[in-house]
Structures are given as C-alpha cells and as structure tokens.
CSV table of C-alpha atoms in Angstrom, one decimal:
chain,number,residue,atom,x,y,z
A,139,UNK,CA,115.4,74.0,54.2
A,140,UNK,CA,116.3,74.9,57.5
A,141,UNK,CA,117.0,78.2,58.7
A,142,UNK,CA,120.5,78.8,61.3
A,143,UNK,CA,119.3,80.7,64.3
A,144,UNK,CA,121.8,83.7,65.2
A,145,UNK,CA,121.5,83.7,68.8
A,146,UNK,CA,120.0,85.9,70.6
A,147,UNK,CA,122.5,89.2,72.1
A,148,UNK,CA,123.3,88.7,75.8
A,149,UNK,CA,122.3,92.2,77.1
A,150,UNK,CA,125.5,94.1,78.6
A,151,UNK,CA,126.0,94.1,82.5
A,152,UNK,CA,125.1,97.5,82.1
A,153,UNK,CA,121.6,96.9,80.3
A,154,UNK,CA,121.2,94.0,83.1
A,155,UNK,CA,121.5,96.8,86.2
A,156,UNK,CA,119.4,99.4,84.2
A,157,UNK,CA,116.8,97.2,83.8
A,158,UNK,CA,116.8,95.3,87.2
A,159,UNK,CA,116.7,99.5,88.1
A,160,UNK,CA,113.6,100.0,86.3
A,161,UNK,CA,111.8,97.3,87.7
A,162,UNK,CA,112.8,97.6,91.1
A,163,UNK,CA,111.4,101.0,91.1
A,164,UNK,CA,108.5,100.0,89.8
A,165,UNK,CA,107.7,97.0,91.9
A,166,UNK,CA,108.6,98.8,95.0
A,167,UNK,CA,106.3,102.1,93.8
A,168,UNK,CA,103.1,99.9,93.3
A,169,UNK,CA,103.5,96.8,96.3
A,170,UNK,CA,105.9,98.9,98.6
A,171,UNK,CA,109.2,98.1,100.0
A,172,UNK,CA,108.5,95.4,102.2
A,173,UNK,CA,106.2,93.9,99.8
A,174,UNK,CA,108.0,93.3,96.3
A,175,UNK,CA,110.3,90.8,96.6
A,176,UNK,CA,113.3,90.1,94.4
A,177,UNK,CA,111.8,87.6,92.5
A,178,UNK,CA,109.2,89.9,91.3
A,179,UNK,CA,111.8,92.8,90.6
A,180,UNK,CA,113.6,90.0,88.9
A,181,UNK,CA,110.5,88.5,86.8
A,182,UNK,CA,109.5,92.5,86.0
A,183,UNK,CA,113.1,92.8,84.1
A,184,UNK,CA,112.7,89.9,82.3
A,185,UNK,CA,115.6,88.0,84.3
A,186,UNK,CA,116.2,85.6,86.9
A,187,UNK,CA,117.0,86.1,90.3
A,188,UNK,CA,121.1,85.0,90.3
A,189,UNK,CA,120.7,88.0,87.8
A,190,UNK,CA,119.6,90.5,90.6
A,191,UNK,CA,121.6,89.4,92.8
A,192,UNK,CA,124.5,89.6,90.8
A,193,UNK,CA,124.4,93.3,90.7
A,194,UNK,CA,122.8,94.1,93.9
A,195,UNK,CA,123.2,91.9,97.2
A,196,UNK,CA,120.0,93.2,98.7
A,197,UNK,CA,117.0,95.3,98.3
A,198,UNK,CA,118.1,98.2,100.2
A,199,UNK,CA,120.9,98.0,97.4
A,200,UNK,CA,118.5,98.2,95.2
A,201,UNK,CA,116.9,101.3,97.3
A,202,UNK,CA,119.7,103.1,97.5
A,203,UNK,CA,121.0,102.6,93.7
A,204,UNK,CA,117.7,104.2,92.7
A,205,UNK,CA,118.4,106.8,95.5
A,206,UNK,CA,122.3,107.8,94.3
A,207,UNK,CA,120.2,108.1,90.7
A,208,UNK,CA,117.7,110.1,91.8
A,209,UNK,CA,119.9,112.6,93.7
A,210,UNK,CA,122.5,112.8,90.5
A,211,UNK,CA,119.5,113.8,88.6
A,212,UNK,CA,118.3,116.3,91.1
A,213,UNK,CA,121.3,117.5,90.8
A,214,UNK,CA,122.0,118.0,87.6
A,215,UNK,CA,118.2,119.8,87.2
A,216,UNK,CA,120.0,122.0,89.6
A,217,UNK,CA,123.0,122.5,88.2
A,218,UNK,CA,121.8,123.1,84.7
A,219,UNK,CA,121.2,126.8,83.7
A,220,UNK,CA,119.2,127.3,86.5
A,221,UNK,CA,119.8,131.1,87.1
A,222,UNK,CA,117.3,131.8,90.6
A,223,UNK,CA,115.4,130.3,92.6
A,224,UNK,CA,112.1,130.7,90.6
A,225,UNK,CA,113.1,128.7,88.0
A,226,UNK,CA,115.0,126.2,90.3
A,227,UNK,CA,111.4,126.0,92.5
A,228,UNK,CA,110.3,125.2,89.5
A,229,UNK,CA,112.0,122.7,87.7
A,230,UNK,CA,111.9,120.9,90.6
A,231,UNK,CA,108.4,120.9,90.5
A,232,UNK,CA,108.2,119.6,87.2
A,233,UNK,CA,110.5,117.0,88.4
A,234,UNK,CA,108.4,116.2,91.4
A,235,UNK,CA,105.3,115.7,88.8
A,236,UNK,CA,106.6,113.5,86.6
A,237,UNK,CA,108.3,111.9,89.7
A,238,UNK,CA,105.1,109.7,91.0
A,239,UNK,CA,107.0,106.3,91.4
A,240,UNK,CA,109.7,107.5,93.2
A,241,UNK,CA,107.6,110.0,95.5
A,242,UNK,CA,106.1,106.8,96.6
A,243,UNK,CA,109.0,104.7,96.7
A,244,UNK,CA,110.6,107.7,99.1
A,245,UNK,CA,108.2,107.9,101.6
A,246,UNK,CA,107.9,104.4,102.2
A,247,UNK,CA,111.7,103.9,102.5
A,248,UNK,CA,111.7,107.2,104.7
A,249,UNK,CA,108.8,105.2,107.1
A,250,UNK,CA,111.3,102.3,107.2
A,251,UNK,CA,114.3,104.3,107.9
A,252,UNK,CA,112.8,105.9,110.6
A,253,UNK,CA,112.4,102.5,112.5
A,254,UNK,CA,116.0,100.9,111.8
A,255,UNK,CA,119.3,102.6,112.9
A,256,UNK,CA,121.1,100.8,110.7
A,257,UNK,CA,119.2,101.5,107.5
A,258,UNK,CA,118.5,105.7,109.4
A,259,UNK,CA,122.3,105.8,109.4
A,260,UNK,CA,122.9,105.2,105.6
A,261,UNK,CA,119.6,106.9,104.8
A,262,UNK,CA,121.1,110.3,106.2
A,263,UNK,CA,124.3,109.9,105.0
A,264,UNK,CA,122.7,110.2,100.8
A,265,UNK,CA,120.3,112.6,102.5
A,266,UNK,CA,123.3,115.0,103.9
A,267,UNK,CA,125.2,114.5,100.0
A,268,UNK,CA,122.1,116.0,98.6
A,269,UNK,CA,121.5,118.6,101.1
A,270,UNK,CA,125.5,120.3,100.4
A,271,UNK,CA,124.4,119.8,96.7
A,272,UNK,CA,122.0,122.6,96.9
A,273,UNK,CA,123.3,124.5,99.8
A,274,UNK,CA,126.5,124.8,97.2
A,275,UNK,CA,123.8,126.0,94.5
A,276,UNK,CA,121.6,128.1,96.4
A,277,UNK,CA,124.5,130.0,97.7
A,278,UNK,CA,126.2,130.1,93.9
A,279,UNK,CA,122.3,132.0,93.3
A,280,UNK,CA,122.5,133.9,96.2
A,281,UNK,CA,126.3,135.6,95.5
A,282,UNK,CA,124.9,135.8,91.3
A,283,UNK,CA,122.1,138.2,93.1
A,284,UNK,CA,121.9,141.7,92.5
A,285,UNK,CA,120.9,142.3,96.2
A,286,UNK,CA,121.8,140.1,99.3
A,287,UNK,CA,119.2,137.4,100.6
A,288,UNK,CA,117.0,138.1,103.4
A,289,UNK,CA,117.5,134.0,104.0
A,290,UNK,CA,120.8,132.2,104.7
A,291,UNK,CA,121.2,129.8,101.5
A,292,UNK,CA,121.5,127.3,104.5
A,293,UNK,CA,118.1,127.9,105.5
A,294,UNK,CA,117.1,128.3,101.7
A,295,UNK,CA,118.4,125.1,101.3
A,296,UNK,CA,116.5,123.1,104.1
A,297,UNK,CA,113.1,125.4,102.8
A,298,UNK,CA,113.6,123.7,99.3
A,299,UNK,CA,113.9,120.7,100.3
A,300,UNK,CA,110.4,120.8,102.9
A,301,UNK,CA,108.4,122.2,100.1
A,302,UNK,CA,109.5,120.0,97.6
A,303,UNK,CA,109.0,116.9,100.1
A,304,UNK,CA,105.3,118.3,101.3
A,305,UNK,CA,103.9,119.7,98.1
A,306,UNK,CA,104.8,116.0,96.7
A,307,UNK,CA,102.9,114.2,99.5
A,308,UNK,CA,99.8,116.8,98.6
A,309,UNK,CA,100.4,116.1,95.2
A,310,UNK,CA,100.2,112.3,95.4
A,311,UNK,CA,97.3,112.5,97.3
A,312,UNK,CA,95.2,115.0,95.4
A,313,UNK,CA,96.5,115.2,91.6
A,314,UNK,CA,96.7,118.9,90.1
A,315,UNK,CA,95.9,120.5,93.6
A,316,UNK,CA,99.7,121.7,94.2
A,317,UNK,CA,100.1,125.1,92.0
A,318,UNK,CA,103.0,124.4,89.7
A,319,UNK,CA,104.8,128.0,90.6
A,320,UNK,CA,103.8,127.6,94.1
A,321,UNK,CA,107.7,126.4,95.0
A,322,UNK,CA,109.7,129.0,92.8
A,323,UNK,CA,107.0,132.0,94.1
A,324,UNK,CA,107.9,130.8,97.8
A,325,UNK,CA,111.4,130.8,97.5
A,326,UNK,CA,111.8,134.0,94.9
A,327,UNK,CA,110.1,135.8,98.0
A,328,UNK,CA,112.3,134.4,100.8
A,329,UNK,CA,115.6,135.8,98.3
A,330,UNK,CA,113.6,139.2,98.4
A,331,UNK,CA,112.6,139.1,101.5
A,332,UNK,CA,108.9,139.8,100.4
C-alpha cells in the first residue's frame, strides 16, 4: 500500500529569520565575525545561502539585527520593574553571565568598528540609542529616590555601561571570578554618595 507523503510545512519568513539570527550569533561567537561565512551561517540554520541573503544583504546587517535584538532585550530588562540601581545592576549582571556568545561577538565587532569608519558610524548610532534608553531609566530611578543622587544620571548611565562591559570582559576570561552583586553595589553606592 502506497502511503501519501504530506509535504513538509514550509517555515514562515519570521521563523527563517530567527533561525538565521540564532545561527549567526553562534557562528560569530565560535569563529569571530571575520571567520564566519554566510555559507557557515546558512548551513547552521539549515538553509541555503540564498535564504540568508533574502533576509540580510550582508554580514554587517546580520550583526546589526542581532544588536537591535540585544538592545531591545537590555532596555526591556531595565524597564521591567527595576526599582533601583542595585537591582538594575543585578539584572544586568545576570544577563551578562547568560550572554557569553553575545559578549564575544560584541567585543569582536567593536574592534572592527574601531578600524572601519563607516562601520564605526553605524555602531555609534546604535550605542547612542542604548545610552539614551539607559539614561532615561536611570533618571527615572533618580527622580523616584527619596534623596538626591550624588552623581548625575548621565554619569550613572556611562558607569552602567563601563561596569557592564568591563565586568563582562573579566568574566569571559575567568568565569566565576566577578562577584555577581558588584555592579549593583557600586551603582547603589554612587547614588547614595557613599
């Protein structure tokens, strides 16, 4: 008796895009931005190179799509019920610890941006958007505080980014070495003026 094969369900455009982004993140983290090819990314996602190019014109577009997603996730993390800088620092530290692949990719791409002016300009535009969102949230926390902050919200925003990036580098090199509560303690102490 012949059985009739049901055609396989074709993934939606959104599913294809998400699988490509997942594969790109993994390949970039494993091989570096320069070392990962579109062919590698397509194979890891289970698609052809044409599927990648129908969603992203270049590897840089892939990176910036990942960056947009990471920015949106971090901003949402900061906005979700974060009452103070200590808890914001703790939440960002947890995200940093869970995002090893992202930290590797970010550091690799940052180096590329420092060497290529066109890439740097686009990268800076994304960083400015992230800084503005963090500054807005920090200002809201400072405004809710009972005592005035010893440090301006714009300075606290840069401190959040510097601590996040610096601690991520240390944690990548020596996993488990950075105290998980450190960022929250430092930010809280800055606001209190301790």
